[in-house]
XYZ file of C-alpha atoms in Angstrom:
368
model
C -40.776 -52.418 6.196
C -37.799 -51.250 4.043
C -39.502 -49.714 0.854
C -37.996 -50.147 -2.655
C -36.908 -47.026 -3.850
C -36.828 -45.187 -7.186
C -37.048 -41.615 -8.844
C -39.641 -40.192 -10.464
C -39.094 -38.343 -13.732
C -40.383 -34.971 -14.465
C -40.567 -33.743 -18.168
C -37.405 -31.995 -18.838
C -36.150 -30.257 -22.051
C -32.709 -32.028 -21.564
C -32.495 -35.664 -21.979
C -32.029 -37.440 -18.584
C -29.042 -39.537 -18.103
C -29.358 -42.676 -16.079
C -26.513 -44.120 -13.632
C -26.086 -47.633 -12.942
C -28.646 -49.244 -10.855
C -28.748 -51.881 -8.129
C -30.832 -52.978 -5.083
C -34.165 -51.980 -7.112
C -32.895 -48.337 -6.898
C -32.811 -45.847 -9.791
C -31.225 -42.546 -9.789
C -32.211 -39.817 -11.754
C -29.470 -37.245 -12.908
C -30.745 -33.886 -14.042
C -28.213 -32.087 -16.226
C -26.614 -28.846 -14.557
C -26.942 -25.853 -16.274
C -23.101 -24.827 -15.253
C -20.566 -27.412 -16.344
C -18.216 -28.814 -13.715
C -15.343 -28.133 -15.735
C -16.355 -24.339 -15.105
C -15.679 -24.679 -11.171
C -12.833 -23.903 -9.525
C -11.562 -27.425 -8.896
C -12.605 -30.801 -9.879
C -13.741 -33.346 -7.471
C -13.102 -37.119 -7.444
C -13.969 -39.890 -4.925
C -10.227 -39.872 -3.994
C -9.168 -36.429 -3.777
C -7.177 -35.740 -0.658
C -8.398 -32.734 1.249
C -11.333 -32.306 -0.600
C -13.694 -31.250 2.005
C -10.924 -28.797 3.365
C -10.651 -27.101 0.082
C -14.406 -27.153 -0.270
C -14.566 -25.339 3.179
C -12.057 -22.713 2.111
C -13.953 -22.103 -0.989
C -17.299 -21.599 0.927
C -15.690 -18.916 3.244
C -13.904 -17.125 0.144
C -17.533 -16.848 -1.455
C -19.149 -15.689 1.744
C -16.778 -12.942 1.747
C -17.358 -11.799 -1.680
C -21.018 -12.117 -0.755
C -20.823 -9.651 2.334
C -23.208 -6.966 0.634
C -25.959 -9.825 0.546
C -25.442 -10.355 4.189
C -25.353 -6.349 4.800
C -28.775 -6.191 2.869
C -30.527 -9.092 4.373
C -30.291 -7.505 7.881
C -31.529 -4.192 6.767
C -34.644 -4.345 8.885
C -32.714 -5.282 12.226
C -29.941 -2.409 11.288
C -32.791 0.055 10.971
C -34.032 -0.479 14.308
C -30.878 -0.502 15.906
C -29.842 2.483 14.260
C -31.308 4.549 17.067
C -28.222 3.729 19.139
C -25.923 6.019 16.974
C -28.711 8.811 18.255
C -28.276 7.539 21.619
C -24.801 7.738 21.521
C -24.110 10.945 19.440
C -24.183 13.477 22.343
C -23.890 11.287 25.311
C -22.024 12.559 28.418
C -21.341 11.291 31.776
C -24.317 12.674 33.331
C -26.846 11.010 31.148
C -25.349 7.716 31.448
C -28.407 5.906 33.096
C -30.807 7.276 31.090
C -28.892 6.302 27.759
C -28.094 2.595 29.177
C -31.949 2.384 29.858
C -32.785 3.119 26.396
C -30.097 1.056 25.257
C -31.500 -1.886 26.751
C -34.911 -1.315 25.434
C -33.585 -1.374 21.899
C -31.479 -4.502 22.301
C -34.820 -6.284 23.542
C -36.882 -5.409 20.670
C -34.052 -6.734 18.467
C -34.517 -10.001 20.256
C -31.194 -10.296 21.803
C -32.794 -11.523 24.893
C -32.940 -10.558 28.710
C -29.981 -12.485 29.665
C -27.307 -10.946 27.135
C -28.773 -7.527 27.010
C -28.422 -7.128 31.011
C -24.795 -8.708 30.871
C -24.048 -6.242 28.053
C -25.462 -3.273 29.595
C -24.049 -3.774 33.027
C -20.792 -4.266 31.821
C -20.954 -1.084 29.555
C -21.968 0.843 32.899
C -19.281 -0.441 35.062
C -16.576 0.237 32.486
C -17.974 3.787 31.990
C -18.099 4.474 35.836
C -14.479 3.092 35.961
C -13.340 5.671 33.607
C -12.607 3.003 30.922
C -14.970 4.210 28.249
C -15.167 7.889 27.876
C -17.286 8.607 24.580
C -20.194 7.459 22.781
C -18.188 5.948 19.942
C -16.189 3.912 22.479
C -19.675 2.612 24.061
C -20.674 1.185 20.546
C -17.199 -0.063 19.712
C -17.226 -1.950 23.103
C -20.778 -2.776 22.464
C -19.854 -4.698 18.914
C -16.853 -6.420 20.802
C -19.054 -7.848 23.409
C -21.457 -9.281 20.967
C -18.554 -10.506 18.617
C -16.613 -12.047 21.617
C -19.782 -14.096 22.488
C -20.315 -15.321 19.559
C -17.076 -16.567 18.860
C -16.323 -17.972 22.584
C -19.534 -19.851 22.646
C -19.742 -21.294 19.238
C -16.418 -20.631 17.160
C -16.725 -23.590 14.688
C -19.174 -22.094 12.016
C -17.876 -23.811 9.079
C -19.175 -27.171 7.799
C -17.626 -30.149 9.458
C -17.491 -32.824 6.778
C -14.791 -35.253 8.037
C -12.777 -36.981 5.981
C -14.909 -40.286 4.241
C -17.131 -39.662 1.466
C -19.939 -39.247 1.238
C -20.164 -36.931 3.910
C -23.870 -37.091 5.104
C -25.711 -34.069 6.394
C -29.221 -34.249 7.625
C -31.834 -31.358 7.502
C -34.115 -31.211 10.581
C -36.956 -28.823 11.669
C -40.217 -28.066 12.288
C -42.792 -27.449 9.183
C -42.921 -23.920 7.660
C -39.271 -23.050 8.782
C -37.826 -23.510 5.360
C -36.208 -26.850 5.788
C -36.402 -28.059 2.159
C -35.791 -24.876 0.512
C -32.812 -24.352 2.806
C -31.420 -27.854 1.768
C -32.117 -26.878 -2.092
C -30.029 -23.707 -1.554
C -27.089 -25.477 0.063
C -27.184 -28.034 -2.559
C -26.624 -25.256 -5.019
C -23.989 -23.668 -3.010
C -22.312 -26.811 -2.631
C -22.585 -28.001 -6.339
C -21.260 -24.871 -7.606
C -18.041 -25.404 -5.777
C -17.458 -28.915 -7.592
C -19.056 -31.121 -5.010
C -20.940 -34.327 -6.337
C -24.312 -33.898 -4.372
C -27.205 -36.499 -4.087
C -30.203 -35.567 -2.356
C -32.370 -37.984 -0.158
C -36.022 -37.269 -0.075
C -36.520 -38.047 3.718
C -39.430 -36.111 4.364
C -41.970 -38.958 3.694
C -44.574 -37.717 5.978
C -45.640 -34.382 3.906
C -47.137 -35.280 0.458
C -45.643 -32.721 -1.543
C -42.045 -32.899 0.106
C -40.768 -35.026 -2.575
C -42.223 -33.041 -5.356
C -40.656 -30.056 -3.825
C -37.129 -31.282 -3.518
C -37.441 -32.851 -7.262
C -37.830 -29.360 -8.500
C -34.636 -28.659 -6.375
C -32.781 -31.359 -7.842
C -33.673 -30.181 -11.456
C -32.928 -26.799 -10.594
C -29.297 -27.499 -9.374
C -28.529 -30.446 -11.486
C -28.155 -32.881 -8.566
C -29.477 -36.435 -8.348
C -32.153 -37.475 -6.076
C -33.597 -40.645 -4.489
C -37.237 -40.800 -3.573
C -39.612 -43.263 -1.900
C -41.373 -45.558 -4.544
C -44.306 -46.333 -2.229
C -46.463 -43.672 -0.143
C -45.753 -43.894 3.522
C -42.325 -45.249 3.294
C -40.052 -45.267 6.231
C -37.940 -42.022 6.218
C -35.238 -44.363 7.261
C -35.346 -46.444 4.526
C -35.324 -43.669 1.882
C -31.973 -42.164 3.776
C -30.414 -45.254 3.907
C -30.686 -46.514 0.300
C -29.595 -42.993 -0.612
C -26.351 -43.138 1.710
C -25.737 -46.350 0.163
C -25.864 -45.244 -3.394
C -23.619 -42.414 -2.355
C -20.800 -44.736 -0.768
C -21.222 -46.844 -4.138
C -21.281 -44.388 -6.776
C -18.608 -41.982 -5.363
C -20.846 -38.994 -4.380
C -18.994 -36.348 -2.192
C -21.977 -35.258 -0.366
C -25.465 -36.629 0.470
C -27.953 -34.141 1.570
C -30.897 -35.808 3.685
C -34.239 -34.001 3.989
C -36.350 -35.088 6.906
C -40.182 -34.755 7.577
C -41.104 -31.581 9.458
C -42.271 -31.854 12.852
C -43.053 -30.243 16.055
C -40.576 -30.688 18.670
C -43.461 -31.988 21.210
C -44.387 -34.838 18.376
C -41.926 -37.605 20.104
C -43.102 -40.387 17.849
C -41.754 -38.294 14.846
C -38.547 -37.144 16.671
C -37.723 -41.051 17.229
C -37.892 -41.301 13.780
C -34.850 -39.056 13.464
C -33.197 -40.996 15.668
C -33.834 -43.870 13.513
C -32.429 -42.125 10.605
C -29.489 -41.169 12.332
C -28.402 -44.513 13.761
C -29.112 -45.960 10.162
C -26.658 -43.783 8.521
C -24.224 -44.370 11.061
C -24.250 -48.063 10.299
C -23.317 -47.085 6.539
C -20.826 -44.721 6.871
C -18.505 -44.505 9.876
C -18.722 -41.224 11.908
C -21.990 -39.997 9.940
C -23.936 -38.181 9.993
C -21.293 -35.594 9.792
C -23.691 -32.731 10.473
C -27.078 -32.354 11.443
C -28.317 -29.011 10.355
C -31.539 -27.565 12.623
C -33.630 -24.992 10.422
C -35.445 -22.297 12.361
C -37.424 -19.736 11.542
C -35.913 -16.251 12.047
C -39.200 -14.326 12.529
C -40.242 -16.246 15.359
C -37.203 -14.590 17.473
C -36.677 -15.977 21.011
C -39.807 -18.479 20.330
C -37.420 -20.675 18.436
C -35.437 -21.759 21.573
C -37.532 -24.422 23.035
C -37.479 -25.944 19.371
C -33.703 -25.911 19.384
C -33.254 -27.239 22.794
C -35.745 -30.281 22.044
C -34.089 -31.188 18.768
C -30.678 -31.002 20.149
C -31.587 -33.318 23.082
C -33.193 -35.767 20.778
C -30.434 -36.086 17.900
C -27.573 -33.766 18.846
C -27.768 -30.722 16.367
C -24.361 -29.778 15.164
C -25.377 -26.423 13.598
C -28.272 -23.924 12.725
C -29.615 -22.504 9.594
C -31.660 -19.374 10.431
C -33.845 -18.462 7.820
C -35.908 -15.359 6.737
C -33.826 -12.920 8.648
C -34.357 -10.501 5.774
C -37.927 -10.146 6.599
C -37.201 -9.964 10.311
C -35.973 -7.148 12.725
C -35.436 -9.419 15.287
C -31.616 -10.635 14.189
C -30.619 -10.281 18.021
C -32.047 -13.996 17.971
C -28.927 -15.174 16.289
C -26.902 -13.883 19.388
C -29.395 -15.324 21.905
C -29.557 -18.865 20.239
C -25.655 -19.093 20.167
C -25.523 -17.815 24.022
C -28.480 -20.303 25.118
C -27.351 -23.417 23.555
C -23.560 -22.963 22.476
C -24.704 -24.400 18.873
C -23.002 -22.566 15.854
C -24.869 -20.817 13.430
C -23.558 -22.098 10.103
C -25.560 -20.474 7.714
C -28.149 -17.623 7.535
C -31.142 -17.110 4.851
C -31.163 -13.477 3.844
C -33.503 -13.294 0.960
C -35.705 -15.726 -1.692
C -33.021 -16.062 -4.215
C -31.264 -19.359 -4.630
C -27.663 -17.683 -3.682
C -29.049 -16.161 -0.682
C -28.492 -18.819 2.063
C -25.065 -17.397 3.457
C -22.442 -19.164 5.428
C -22.397 -17.330 8.833
C -19.382 -15.176 9.806
C -19.748 -13.764 13.153
C -17.773 -10.497 12.302
C -19.793 -9.799 9.242
C -22.950 -10.227 11.015
C -21.858 -7.770 13.724
C -20.765 -5.306 11.315
C -24.057 -5.840 9.423
C -26.387 -4.915 12.160
C -24.010 -2.268 13.807
C -22.427 -0.386 10.672
């Protein structure tokens, strides 16, 4: 049964402004600490090319934040630094020994056996064919091989938001992977670039999820739709939020969903219901279904990703907690195995530490 929705009002120092209400829903607006007129462009419901401009600004911001990406992969980079030592005094007679040790280093960093063997054997062929003649050339070819794999398997790493407003982004994943936190950080990044964001508290399974998302709404100055009653259907909450987004001129609706194990088929089917109800309200929506994966799990994330992709058709990945892991090679593994682009990476605890993924910057960050 569809549940009536309302917003819960936390005690805030600033006075909340309530927009017009309909369908028994109430939206809560938190005043943003950063005025919209300070953003690099204003947004309006009918602005031509808004999503194109938004994508360009996100890319520009990512380039200016490259140092965060570099520091975020410090543990992986430290582990891979041994490659420089291996190659420093390399000569042809040491090729097999050096490549065996290189293979071990890549496996420890979670590049996965398939990719590792492919890269190492390709290097071996090029070395014995005389195409590679120095240790520095080995490293250059290694970096190029990884970059080519990332850009050929999943080249579209920017958000694909279409041309209709509101664009709808569903965030999915298992419990504990950083799903709701990633949604909040994404809302913050999009809001700072001038987008009008509506949050949908579609995680109706976990008791504290709505409270957590309300905190993010307050921090980012976004409006939020939450369920009025306990055990409300996630599809009902998300449906009302998308309707509000369409009727009231929001640019993007970010939909949280209940965390679930990929083996819980009843909850997985709930995602299908959410996807269907969104598509009935906005043609072509959801524009993105982003799967949040915990980077500290390394290659163990692959079964999760396969199952979610089979059920709802994942369009992009958010890899979190990579700053606390030395297993950054899993980024390459998941792209190679699934062909799904990584759109964002979490490289820290701060609100600004969700970085748009750039393959070239990633390769340079782990192989300086």
